[in-house]
PDB file of C-alpha atoms in Angstrom:
ATOM      1  CA  MET N   1      81.972  76.339  99.894  1.00 78.00           C
ATOM      2  CA  ARG N   2      80.047  77.544  96.849  1.00 85.00           C
ATOM      3  CA  ILE N   3      80.451  76.409  93.234  1.00 89.00           C
ATOM      4  CA  ILE N   4      80.311  79.410  90.905  1.00 88.00           C
ATOM      5  CA  GLY N   5      81.245  78.107  87.462  1.00 90.00           C
ATOM      6  CA  ILE N   6      83.714  76.511  85.069  1.00 93.00           C
ATOM      7  CA  ASN N   7      87.104  77.794  83.946  1.00 94.00           C
ATOM      8  CA  GLN N   8      86.648  77.238  80.222  1.00 94.00           C
ATOM      9  CA  GLU N   9      90.364  77.573  79.540  1.00 94.00           C
ATOM     10  CA  LYS N  10      91.105  74.620  81.812  1.00 95.00           C
ATOM     11  CA  CYS N  11      88.038  72.548  80.928  1.00 95.00           C
ATOM     12  CA  ILE N  12      88.745  69.633  78.560  1.00 95.00           C
ATOM     13  CA  LYS N  13      85.028  68.763  78.205  1.00 94.00           C
ATOM     14  CA  CYS N  14      85.456  65.267  79.617  1.00 95.00           C
ATOM     15  CA  GLU N  15      81.980  65.531  81.219  1.00 94.00           C
ATOM     16  CA  GLN N  16      83.145  63.921  84.449  1.00 94.00           C
ATOM     17  CA  CYS N  17      81.381  66.652  86.451  1.00 94.00           C
ATOM     18  CA  VAL N  18      78.207  66.179  84.389  1.00 95.00           C
ATOM     19  CA  ASN N  19      78.156  62.462  85.114  1.00 95.00           C
ATOM     20  CA  GLU N  20      79.050  62.838  88.802  1.00 93.00           C
ATOM     21  CA  CYS N  21      76.515  65.520  89.770  1.00 92.00           C
ATOM     22  CA  ARG N  22      73.272  63.864  90.897  1.00 89.00           C
ATOM     23  CA  HIS N  23      71.379  67.156  90.873  1.00 89.00           C
ATOM     24  CA  HIS N  24      72.163  68.044  87.243  1.00 91.00           C
ATOM     25  CA  MET N  25      73.923  71.330  87.973  1.00 92.00           C
ATOM     26  CA  PHE N  26      76.450  70.649  85.201  1.00 94.00           C
ATOM     27  CA  PHE N  27      75.440  70.218  81.573  1.00 93.00           C
ATOM     28  CA  LYS N  28      76.878  70.419  78.093  1.00 92.00           C
ATOM     29  CA  GLU N  29      75.734  73.263  75.857  1.00 91.00           C
ATOM     30  CA  ASP N  30      77.258  74.646  72.646  1.00 89.00           C
ATOM     31  CA  GLU N  31      80.282  72.375  73.015  1.00 89.00           C
ATOM     32  CA  SER N  32      80.985  73.790  76.495  1.00 92.00           C
ATOM     33  CA  ILE N  33      80.414  72.471  80.010  1.00 93.00           C
ATOM     34  CA  LYS N  34      78.326  74.848  82.095  1.00 93.00           C
ATOM     35  CA  PHE N  35      77.159  75.090  85.687  1.00 93.00           C
ATOM     36  CA  GLU N  36      73.857  76.575  86.834  1.00 92.00           C
ATOM     37  CA  ASP N  37      72.161  76.519  90.229  1.00 90.00           C
ATOM     38  CA  PRO N  38      69.388  79.136  90.061  1.00 86.00           C
ATOM     39  CA  ASP N  39      67.447  77.618  92.975  1.00 86.00           C
ATOM     40  CA  ASP N  40      70.470  77.152  95.246  1.00 87.00           C
ATOM     41  CA  THR N  41      69.873  73.397  95.557  1.00 87.00           C
ATOM     42  CA  CYS N  42      73.512  72.306  95.289  1.00 89.00           C
ATOM     43  CA  ILE N  43      74.334  70.161  98.353  1.00 87.00           C
ATOM     44  CA  LYS N  44      78.007  71.191  98.161  1.00 86.00           C
ATOM     45  CA  CYS N  45      79.294  67.628  98.172  1.00 87.00           C
ATOM     46  CA  GLY N  46      82.403  68.775  96.316  1.00 88.00           C
ATOM     47  CA  HIS N  47      82.535  65.740  94.031  1.00 90.00           C
ATOM     48  CA  CYS N  48      82.702  67.998  90.984  1.00 91.00           C
ATOM     49  CA  LEU N  49      85.904  69.503  92.383  1.00 91.00           C
ATOM     50  CA  ALA N  50      87.282  66.093  93.241  1.00 89.00           C
ATOM     51  CA  VAL N  51      86.551  64.398  89.920  1.00 91.00           C
ATOM     52  CA  CYS N  52      87.757  67.160  87.570  1.00 92.00           C
ATOM     53  CA  PRO N  53      91.167  66.131  86.160  1.00 91.00           C
ATOM     54  CA  THR N  54      92.192  69.710  85.269  1.00 92.00           C
ATOM     55  CA  ASP N  55      90.859  71.625  88.308  1.00 92.00           C
ATOM     56  CA  ALA N  56      88.464  73.563  86.074  1.00 94.00           C
ATOM     57  CA  VAL N  57      85.567  73.825  88.544  1.00 94.00           C
ATOM     58  CA  ILE N  58      85.595  77.239  90.229  1.00 91.00           C
ATOM     59  CA  ALA N  59      84.546  77.409  93.877  1.00 89.00           C
ATOM     60  CA  GLU N  60      84.564  80.015  96.624  1.00 87.00           C
ATOM     61  CA  ASP N  61      85.881  79.220 100.110  1.00 81.00           C
ATOM     62  CA  ALA N  62      86.850  75.710  99.053  1.00 75.00           C
ATOM     63  CA  GLU N  63      89.682  73.932 100.829  1.00 77.00           C
ATOM     64  CA  VAL N  64      90.772  71.144  98.497  1.00 74.00           C
ATOM     65  CA  PHE N  65      93.196  68.355  99.359  1.00 74.00           C
ATOM     66  CA  GLU N  66      95.256  67.531  96.286  1.00 72.00           C
ATOM     67  CA  PHE N  67      96.340  63.963  95.584  1.00 71.00           C
ATOM     68  CA  GLU N  68      99.797  63.533  94.107  1.00 65.00           C
ATOM     69  CA  GLU N  69      98.113  61.493  91.404  1.00 65.00           C
ATOM     70  CA  ALA N  70      94.762  59.844  90.806  1.00 61.00           C
ATOM     71  CA  ARG N  71      94.871  56.443  92.483  1.00 67.00           C
ATOM     72  CA  ASP N  72      92.836  53.337  92.912  1.00 74.00           C
ATOM     73  CA  PRO N  73      92.165  53.254  96.699  1.00 74.00           C
ATOM     74  CA  SER N  74      93.435  49.666  96.804  1.00 75.00           C
ATOM     75  CA  GLN N  75      96.876  51.016  95.886  1.00 76.00           C
ATOM     76  CA  ILE N  76      96.943  53.228  98.995  1.00 80.00           C
ATOM     77  CA  ILE N  77      96.465  50.418 101.507  1.00 85.00           C
ATOM     78  CA  GLU N  78      96.070  46.753 100.716  1.00 87.00           C
ATOM     79  CA  TYR N  79      93.060  44.897 102.092  1.00 90.00           C
ATOM     80  CA  GLU N  80      95.139  42.488 104.197  1.00 92.00           C
ATOM     81  CA  TYR N  81      96.941  45.349 105.970  1.00 92.00           C
ATOM     82  CA  LEU N  82      93.671  47.190 106.508  1.00 92.00           C
ATOM     83  CA  MET N  83      92.087  44.113 108.095  1.00 93.00           C
ATOM     84  CA  ARG N  84      95.069  43.671 110.418  1.00 93.00           C
ATOM     85  CA  PHE N  85      94.619  47.288 111.486  1.00 94.00           C
ATOM     86  CA  ILE N  86      90.860  46.849 112.016  1.00 94.00           C
ATOM     87  CA  ARG N  87      91.283  43.632 113.995  1.00 93.00           C
ATOM     88  CA  GLY N  88      93.933  45.310 116.122  1.00 93.00           C
ATOM     89  CA  ARG N  89      91.591  48.024 117.399  1.00 94.00           C
ATOM     90  CA  ARG N  90      90.292  47.501 120.918  1.00 95.00           C
ATOM     91  CA  SER N  91      88.091  49.579 123.202  1.00 95.00           C
ATOM     92  CA  ILE N  92      90.512  50.806 125.862  1.00 96.00           C
ATOM     93  CA  ARG N  93      89.529  51.122 129.522  1.00 96.00           C
ATOM     94  CA  GLN N  94      93.016  51.300 131.039  1.00 96.00           C
ATOM     95  CA  PHE N  95      94.897  54.519 130.336  1.00 97.00           C
ATOM     96  CA  LYS N  96      98.310  55.860 131.278  1.00 97.00           C
ATOM     97  CA  ASP N  97      98.563  59.012 133.360  1.00 96.00           C
ATOM     98  CA  LYS N  98      99.777  60.947 130.329  1.00 97.00           C
ATOM     99  CA  GLU N  99      98.301  63.932 128.527  1.00 97.00           C
ATOM    100  CA  ILE N 100      97.596  63.842 124.807  1.00 98.00           C
ATOM    101  CA  PRO N 101      99.311  66.748 123.007  1.00 98.00           C
ATOM    102  CA  LYS N 102      96.857  69.171 121.436  1.00 98.00           C
ATOM    103  CA  GLU N 103      98.327  68.606 117.973  1.00 98.00           C
ATOM    104  CA  GLN N 104      97.525  64.886 118.255  1.00 98.00           C
ATOM    105  CA  ILE N 105      93.932  65.641 119.242  1.00 98.00           C
ATOM    106  CA  GLU N 106      93.653  67.950 116.250  1.00 98.00           C
ATOM    107  CA  LYS N 107      94.910  65.188 113.948  1.00 98.00           C
ATOM    108  CA  ILE N 108      92.128  62.924 115.219  1.00 98.00           C
ATOM    109  CA  LEU N 109      89.532  65.663 114.699  1.00 98.00           C
ATOM    110  CA  GLU N 110      90.889  66.240 111.197  1.00 96.00           C
ATOM    111  CA  ALA N 111      90.272  62.581 110.353  1.00 96.00           C
ATOM    112  CA  MET N 112      86.722  62.908 111.685  1.00 96.00           C
ATOM    113  CA  ARG N 113      86.236  66.002 109.525  1.00 94.00           C
ATOM    114  CA  TYR N 114      86.765  63.872 106.421  1.00 92.00           C
ATOM    115  CA  ALA N 115      83.979  61.423 107.310  1.00 93.00           C
ATOM    116  CA  PRO N 116      81.113  61.189 104.801  1.00 91.00           C
ATOM    117  CA  SER N 117      77.684  62.488 105.797  1.00 89.00           C
ATOM    118  CA  GLY N 118      74.156  62.459 104.394  1.00 84.00           C
ATOM    119  CA  SER N 119      73.800  65.168 101.717  1.00 81.00           C
ATOM    120  CA  ASN N 120      77.269  66.274 102.828  1.00 82.00           C
ATOM    121  CA  LYS N 121      75.721  68.174 105.746  1.00 84.00           C
ATOM    122  CA  GLN N 122      78.838  67.798 107.926  1.00 86.00           C
ATOM    123  CA  SER N 123      76.536  68.851 110.741  1.00 88.00           C
ATOM    124  CA  TRP N 124      78.598  67.603 113.673  1.00 91.00           C
ATOM    125  CA  ASN N 125      80.270  69.871 116.226  1.00 95.00           C
ATOM    126  CA  TYR N 126      82.752  68.846 118.899  1.00 97.00           C
ATOM    127  CA  VAL N 127      83.438  69.652 122.532  1.00 98.00           C
ATOM    128  CA  VAL N 128      86.936  68.610 123.659  1.00 98.00           C
ATOM    129  CA  ILE N 129      87.499  68.211 127.408  1.00 98.00           C
ATOM    130  CA  THR N 130      91.027  67.811 128.778  1.00 98.00           C
ATOM    131  CA  ASP N 131      90.693  69.417 132.218  1.00 98.00           C
ATOM    132  CA  PRO N 132      90.698  66.518 134.763  1.00 97.00           C
ATOM    133  CA  GLU N 133      88.266  68.325 137.069  1.00 97.00           C
ATOM    134  CA  LYS N 134      85.815  68.861 134.223  1.00 98.00           C
ATOM    135  CA  ILE N 135      86.080  65.236 133.131  1.00 98.00           C
ATOM    136  CA  LYS N 136      85.348  64.221 136.736  1.00 97.00           C
ATOM    137  CA  PHE N 137      82.316  66.518 136.801  1.00 97.00           C
ATOM    138  CA  PHE N 138      81.041  64.877 133.610  1.00 97.00           C
ATOM    139  CA  SER N 139      81.623  61.462 135.174  1.00 96.00           C
ATOM    140  CA  ASP N 140      79.785  62.387 138.389  1.00 95.00           C
ATOM    141  CA  GLN N 141      76.830  63.785 136.457  1.00 95.00           C
ATOM    142  CA  THR N 142      76.676  60.579 134.420  1.00 94.00           C
ATOM    143  CA  MET N 143      76.580  58.513 137.603  1.00 94.00           C
ATOM    144  CA  LYS N 144      73.377  60.307 138.602  1.00 92.00           C
ATOM    145  CA  LEU N 145      71.727  58.608 135.632  1.00 88.00           C
ATOM    146  CA  LEU N 146      72.945  55.210 136.831  1.00 89.00           C
ATOM    147  CA  TYR N 147      71.591  55.816 140.337  1.00 89.00           C
ATOM    148  CA  LEU N 148      68.211  56.704 138.815  1.00 84.00           C
ATOM    149  CA  LEU N 149      68.376  53.536 136.755  1.00 81.00           C
ATOM    150  CA  LYS N 150      69.094  51.534 139.901  1.00 81.00           C
ATOM    151  CA  LYS N 151      65.946  52.938 141.517  1.00 79.00           C
ATOM    152  CA  ALA N 152      63.913  52.186 138.402  1.00 73.00           C
ATOM    153  CA  LEU N 153      65.061  48.577 138.393  1.00 71.00           C
ATOM    154  CA  LYS N 154      63.603  48.159 141.878  1.00 69.00           C
ATOM    155  CA  LEU N 155      60.222  49.356 140.594  1.00 66.00           C
ATOM    156  CA  LYS N 156      59.774  46.693 137.950  1.00 61.00           C
ATOM    157  CA  PHE N 157      56.035  47.221 137.710  1.00 52.00           C
ATOM    158  CA  ILE N 158      56.712  50.760 136.409  1.00 53.00           C
ATOM    159  CA  LEU N 159      59.070  49.397 133.779  1.00 54.00           C
ATOM    160  CA  ARG N 160      56.409  46.959 132.609  1.00 56.00           C
ATOM    161  CA  PHE N 161      53.925  49.750 131.928  1.00 48.00           C
ATOM    162  CA  PHE N 162      56.085  52.686 130.840  1.00 46.00           C
ATOM    163  CA  VAL N 163      59.106  51.154 129.059  1.00 50.00           C
ATOM    164  CA  PHE N 164      58.564  49.178 125.884  1.00 46.00           C
ATOM    165  CA  GLY N 165      60.254  46.866 123.419  1.00 51.00           C
ATOM    166  CA  GLY N 166      63.920  45.988 123.618  1.00 51.00           C
ATOM    167  CA  ALA N 167      64.594  48.600 126.310  1.00 53.00           C
ATOM    168  CA  ARG N 168      62.167  46.924 128.723  1.00 55.00           C
ATOM    169  CA  LYS N 169      63.654  43.495 128.044  1.00 60.00           C
ATOM    170  CA  LEU N 170      67.134  44.898 128.662  1.00 61.00           C
ATOM    171  CA  LEU N 171      66.203  46.609 131.920  1.00 63.00           C
ATOM    172  CA  LEU N 172      64.299  43.623 133.284  1.00 66.00           C
ATOM    173  CA  ASP N 173      67.214  41.262 132.678  1.00 70.00           C
ATOM    174  CA  PRO N 174      68.525  40.391 136.194  1.00 73.00           C
ATOM    175  CA  LYS N 175      72.055  40.028 134.826  1.00 80.00           C
ATOM    176  CA  ASN N 176      72.074  43.703 133.840  1.00 77.00           C
ATOM    177  CA  ALA N 177      70.919  44.654 137.330  1.00 78.00           C
ATOM    178  CA  MET N 178      73.892  42.747 138.745  1.00 85.00           C
ATOM    179  CA  ARG N 179      76.260  44.470 136.324  1.00 86.00           C
ATOM    180  CA  LEU N 180      74.873  47.853 137.323  1.00 86.00           C
ATOM    181  CA  GLU N 181      75.415  47.040 140.997  1.00 89.00           C
ATOM    182  CA  ARG N 182      79.070  46.247 140.295  1.00 92.00           C
ATOM    183  CA  VAL N 183      79.564  49.511 138.384  1.00 91.00           C
ATOM    184  CA  ILE N 184      78.057  51.539 141.228  1.00 92.00           C
ATOM    185  CA  ALA N 185      80.128  49.666 143.820  1.00 94.00           C
ATOM    186  CA  ASP N 186      83.332  50.455 141.913  1.00 94.00           C
ATOM    187  CA  TYR N 187      82.334  54.124 141.672  1.00 93.00           C
ATOM    188  CA  GLU N 188      81.672  54.305 145.402  1.00 94.00           C
ATOM    189  CA  ALA N 189      85.091  52.732 145.960  1.00 95.00           C
ATOM    190  CA  GLY N 190      86.638  55.715 144.183  1.00 94.00           C
ATOM    191  CA  LYS N 191      87.099  54.327 140.678  1.00 95.00           C
ATOM    192  CA  ASP N 192      86.284  56.251 137.515  1.00 95.00           C
ATOM    193  CA  VAL N 193      83.827  53.819 135.946  1.00 95.00           C
ATOM    194  CA  ILE N 194      82.690  56.254 133.244  1.00 96.00           C
ATOM    195  CA  PHE N 195      85.896  57.513 131.587  1.00 97.00           C
ATOM    196  CA  PHE N 196      88.462  55.245 133.277  1.00 96.00           C
ATOM    197  CA  GLU N 197      90.836  58.145 134.024  1.00 97.00           C
ATOM    198  CA  ALA N 198      91.089  59.056 130.335  1.00 98.00           C
ATOM    199  CA  PRO N 199      92.944  62.369 129.851  1.00 98.00           C
ATOM    200  CA  CYS N 200      90.687  63.508 127.008  1.00 98.00           C
ATOM    201  CA  VAL N 201      86.984  63.269 126.194  1.00 98.00           C
ATOM    202  CA  ILE N 202      85.457  64.312 122.876  1.00 98.00           C
ATOM    203  CA  VAL N 203      81.714  65.004 122.732  1.00 97.00           C
ATOM    204  CA  LEU N 204      80.109  64.991 119.295  1.00 96.00           C
ATOM    205  CA  HIS N 205      76.756  66.729 118.854  1.00 95.00           C
ATOM    206  CA  ALA N 206      74.539  67.146 115.811  1.00 92.00           C
ATOM    207  CA  PRO N 207      70.939  68.114 114.942  1.00 89.00           C
ATOM    208  CA  SER N 208      68.334  66.197 116.924  1.00 84.00           C
ATOM    209  CA  TYR N 209      65.891  65.728 114.045  1.00 77.00           C
ATOM    210  CA  GLY N 210      65.816  62.496 112.053  1.00 72.00           C
ATOM    211  CA  SER N 211      68.159  59.535 112.301  1.00 76.00           C
ATOM    212  CA  VAL N 212      70.726  60.423 109.628  1.00 83.00           C
ATOM    213  CA  ALA N 213      72.678  62.733 111.959  1.00 83.00           C
ATOM    214  CA  GLY N 214      73.193  59.828 114.349  1.00 86.00           C
ATOM    215  CA  TRP N 215      74.453  57.578 111.574  1.00 89.00           C
ATOM    216  CA  ASP N 216      76.774  60.334 110.369  1.00 91.00           C
ATOM    217  CA  ALA N 217      78.108  60.734 113.895  1.00 91.00           C
ATOM    218  CA  GLY N 218      78.864  57.026 114.078  1.00 91.00           C
ATOM    219  CA  ILE N 219      80.868  57.209 110.859  1.00 94.00           C
ATOM    220  CA  ALA N 220      82.805  60.254 112.088  1.00 95.00           C
ATOM    221  CA  LEU N 221      83.442  58.505 115.395  1.00 95.00           C
ATOM    222  CA  THR N 222      84.885  55.476 113.595  1.00 96.00           C
ATOM    223  CA  HIS N 223      87.195  57.735 111.584  1.00 97.00           C
ATOM    224  CA  GLY N 224      88.407  59.231 114.846  1.00 97.00           C
ATOM    225  CA  MET N 225      88.950  55.836 116.451  1.00 97.00           C
ATOM    226  CA  PHE N 226      91.112  54.616 113.586  1.00 97.00           C
ATOM    227  CA  ALA N 227      93.072  57.877 113.417  1.00 97.00           C
ATOM    228  CA  ALA N 228      93.740  57.642 117.154  1.00 98.00           C
ATOM    229  CA  GLN N 229      94.899  54.052 116.782  1.00 97.00           C
ATOM    230  CA  ALA N 230      97.339  55.093 114.063  1.00 96.00           C
ATOM    231  CA  LEU N 231      98.780  57.618 116.553  1.00 97.00           C
ATOM    232  CA  GLY N 232      99.116  55.053 119.347  1.00 97.00           C
ATOM    233  CA  ILE N 233      96.115  56.464 121.221  1.00 98.00           C
ATOM    234  CA  GLY N 234      93.365  54.243 122.603  1.00 97.00           C
ATOM    235  CA  THR N 235      89.661  55.068 122.486  1.00 98.00           C
ATOM    236  CA  CYS N 236      86.369  53.901 123.937  1.00 97.00           C
ATOM    237  CA  ASN N 237      82.854  54.975 122.978  1.00 96.00           C
ATOM    238  CA  MET N 238      81.043  55.884 126.211  1.00 95.00           C
ATOM    239  CA  GLY N 239      77.344  55.009 126.004  1.00 91.00           C
ATOM    240  CA  PHE N 240      76.455  55.937 129.601  1.00 92.00           C
ATOM    241  CA  ALA N 241      77.988  59.396 129.168  1.00 95.00           C
ATOM    242  CA  GLN N 242      76.147  59.874 125.883  1.00 94.00           C
ATOM    243  CA  GLU N 243      72.797  59.049 127.473  1.00 91.00           C
ATOM    244  CA  ALA N 244      73.515  61.317 130.439  1.00 93.00           C
ATOM    245  CA  ALA N 245      74.416  64.217 128.143  1.00 94.00           C
ATOM    246  CA  ARG N 246      71.112  63.724 126.338  1.00 91.00           C
ATOM    247  CA  ARG N 247      68.897  63.435 129.411  1.00 89.00           C
ATOM    248  CA  ASN N 248      70.594  65.656 132.014  1.00 90.00           C
ATOM    249  CA  LYS N 249      69.644  69.272 131.234  1.00 91.00           C
ATOM    250  CA  LYS N 250      72.300  70.624 133.571  1.00 92.00           C
ATOM    251  CA  LEU N 251      74.974  68.587 131.819  1.00 94.00           C
ATOM    252  CA  LYS N 252      73.732  69.557 128.372  1.00 93.00           C
ATOM    253  CA  LYS N 253      73.841  73.242 129.317  1.00 94.00           C
ATOM    254  CA  TRP N 254      77.306  72.833 130.848  1.00 96.00           C
ATOM    255  CA  LEU N 255      78.563  71.283 127.599  1.00 96.00           C
ATOM    256  CA  GLY N 256      77.069  74.182 125.638  1.00 96.00           C
ATOM    257  CA  ILE N 257      74.815  72.039 123.438  1.00 94.00           C
ATOM    258  CA  PRO N 258      72.424  74.439 121.632  1.00 93.00           C
ATOM    259  CA  LYS N 259      68.688  73.876 121.393  1.00 91.00           C
ATOM    260  CA  GLY N 260      67.775  71.581 118.513  1.00 91.00           C
ATOM    261  CA  ARG N 261      70.964  69.550 118.812  1.00 93.00           C
ATOM    262  CA  LYS N 262      71.791  66.494 120.868  1.00 92.00           C
ATOM    263  CA  VAL N 263      74.857  64.535 121.844  1.00 94.00           C
ATOM    264  CA  GLN N 264      75.382  61.726 119.346  1.00 93.00           C
ATOM    265  CA  ALA N 265      78.593  60.247 120.749  1.00 94.00           C
ATOM    266  CA  VAL N 266      81.111  60.573 123.585  1.00 97.00           C
ATOM    267  CA  LEU N 267      84.641  59.283 123.040  1.00 97.00           C
ATOM    268  CA  ALA N 268      87.282  58.753 125.732  1.00 98.00           C
ATOM    269  CA  LEU N 269      90.901  58.910 124.577  1.00 98.00           C
ATOM    270  CA  GLY N 270      94.278  58.190 126.129  1.00 98.00           C
ATOM    271  CA  TYR N 271      97.481  56.212 125.812  1.00 98.00           C
ATOM    272  CA  PRO N 272      96.759  52.546 126.633  1.00 97.00           C
ATOM    273  CA  SER N 273      98.352  51.038 129.726  1.00 96.00           C
ATOM    274  CA  VAL N 274      97.354  47.558 128.563  1.00 94.00           C
ATOM    275  CA  GLN N 275      98.601  45.469 125.656  1.00 92.00           C
ATOM    276  CA  PHE N 276      96.459  42.990 123.739  1.00 92.00           C
ATOM    277  CA  HIS N 277      97.947  39.880 122.163  1.00 91.00           C
ATOM    278  CA  ARG N 278      95.081  38.710 119.984  1.00 90.00           C
ATOM    279  CA  ALA N 279      91.700  39.786 118.656  1.00 89.00           C
ATOM    280  CA  PRO N 280      88.698  38.408 120.575  1.00 89.00           C
ATOM    281  CA  PRO N 281      86.301  36.164 118.646  1.00 90.00           C
ATOM    282  CA  ARG N 282      83.517  37.588 116.543  1.00 91.00           C
ATOM    283  CA  ASN N 283      80.155  36.051 115.690  1.00 94.00           C
ATOM    284  CA  GLU N 284      79.727  34.361 112.354  1.00 95.00           C
ATOM    285  CA  LEU N 285      78.358  36.627 109.641  1.00 93.00           C
ATOM    286  CA  ARG N 286      74.589  36.604 109.289  1.00 96.00           C
ATOM    287  CA  VAL N 287      73.992  37.496 105.659  1.00 96.00           C
ATOM    288  CA  LYS N 288      71.144  37.039 103.229  1.00 96.00           C
ATOM    289  CA  TYR N 289      72.123  37.329  99.570  1.00 96.00           C
ATOM    290  CA  MET N 290      69.338  38.172  97.154  1.00 96.00           C
TER     291      MET N 290
END
């Protein structure tokens, strides 16, 4: 998308674009609203297009979703209904043996496409895996990381010298070692302990520099989770698979992750074979007001 100017016949000089643009590309001159970007510093956030009441901002290659009318977001969905929806979401680890139609997957990806991102970079790309053999390969490659972790836990003196901070505390916790043993035992018994027989896996990758791309990925992932829930599809964010896709060069190459990018999230999707009757408890809020 590229902003190229103002349709003066449509413009009503309300200055909404002037007020909305944080980089001062729009300005009022000679009783007209004008747009200039000589240094090509526009971040292409599209807010000028969105805020203009008469569609006077001219853009190239811009796909714009039109609202039927300008609305207060609270009129679209009431807070109480939204909270019921949020509380109703669960991480699913029991899936039916049922494929997800491609059009449903595309609806979920479309919701993720509308997630906000820093400077509107929209830098995430997706890899969608629906072939059961390929999902199993991903699972098996992820298990290699867990076997390495099991070996590392036996060499605690190495962890004390080469792993620091919260990671060392986590790895040295004997309870986590016991949990890892159970996961490996289930895998060796033939269970899919990584994707839980999910019929679809979505891998999200973004630039590896900085931390903003990771935050953006988390927001996009949440959009996808809620969209899936609205379609009756369960999801679970797979941390082990994410770490494996970051650390296993063979797996990264197999996924087609280019140099300079890294996997920011891995999402398993499928129709739930379990029904929940209530939301589990949550910790009390820890808030400091200033």
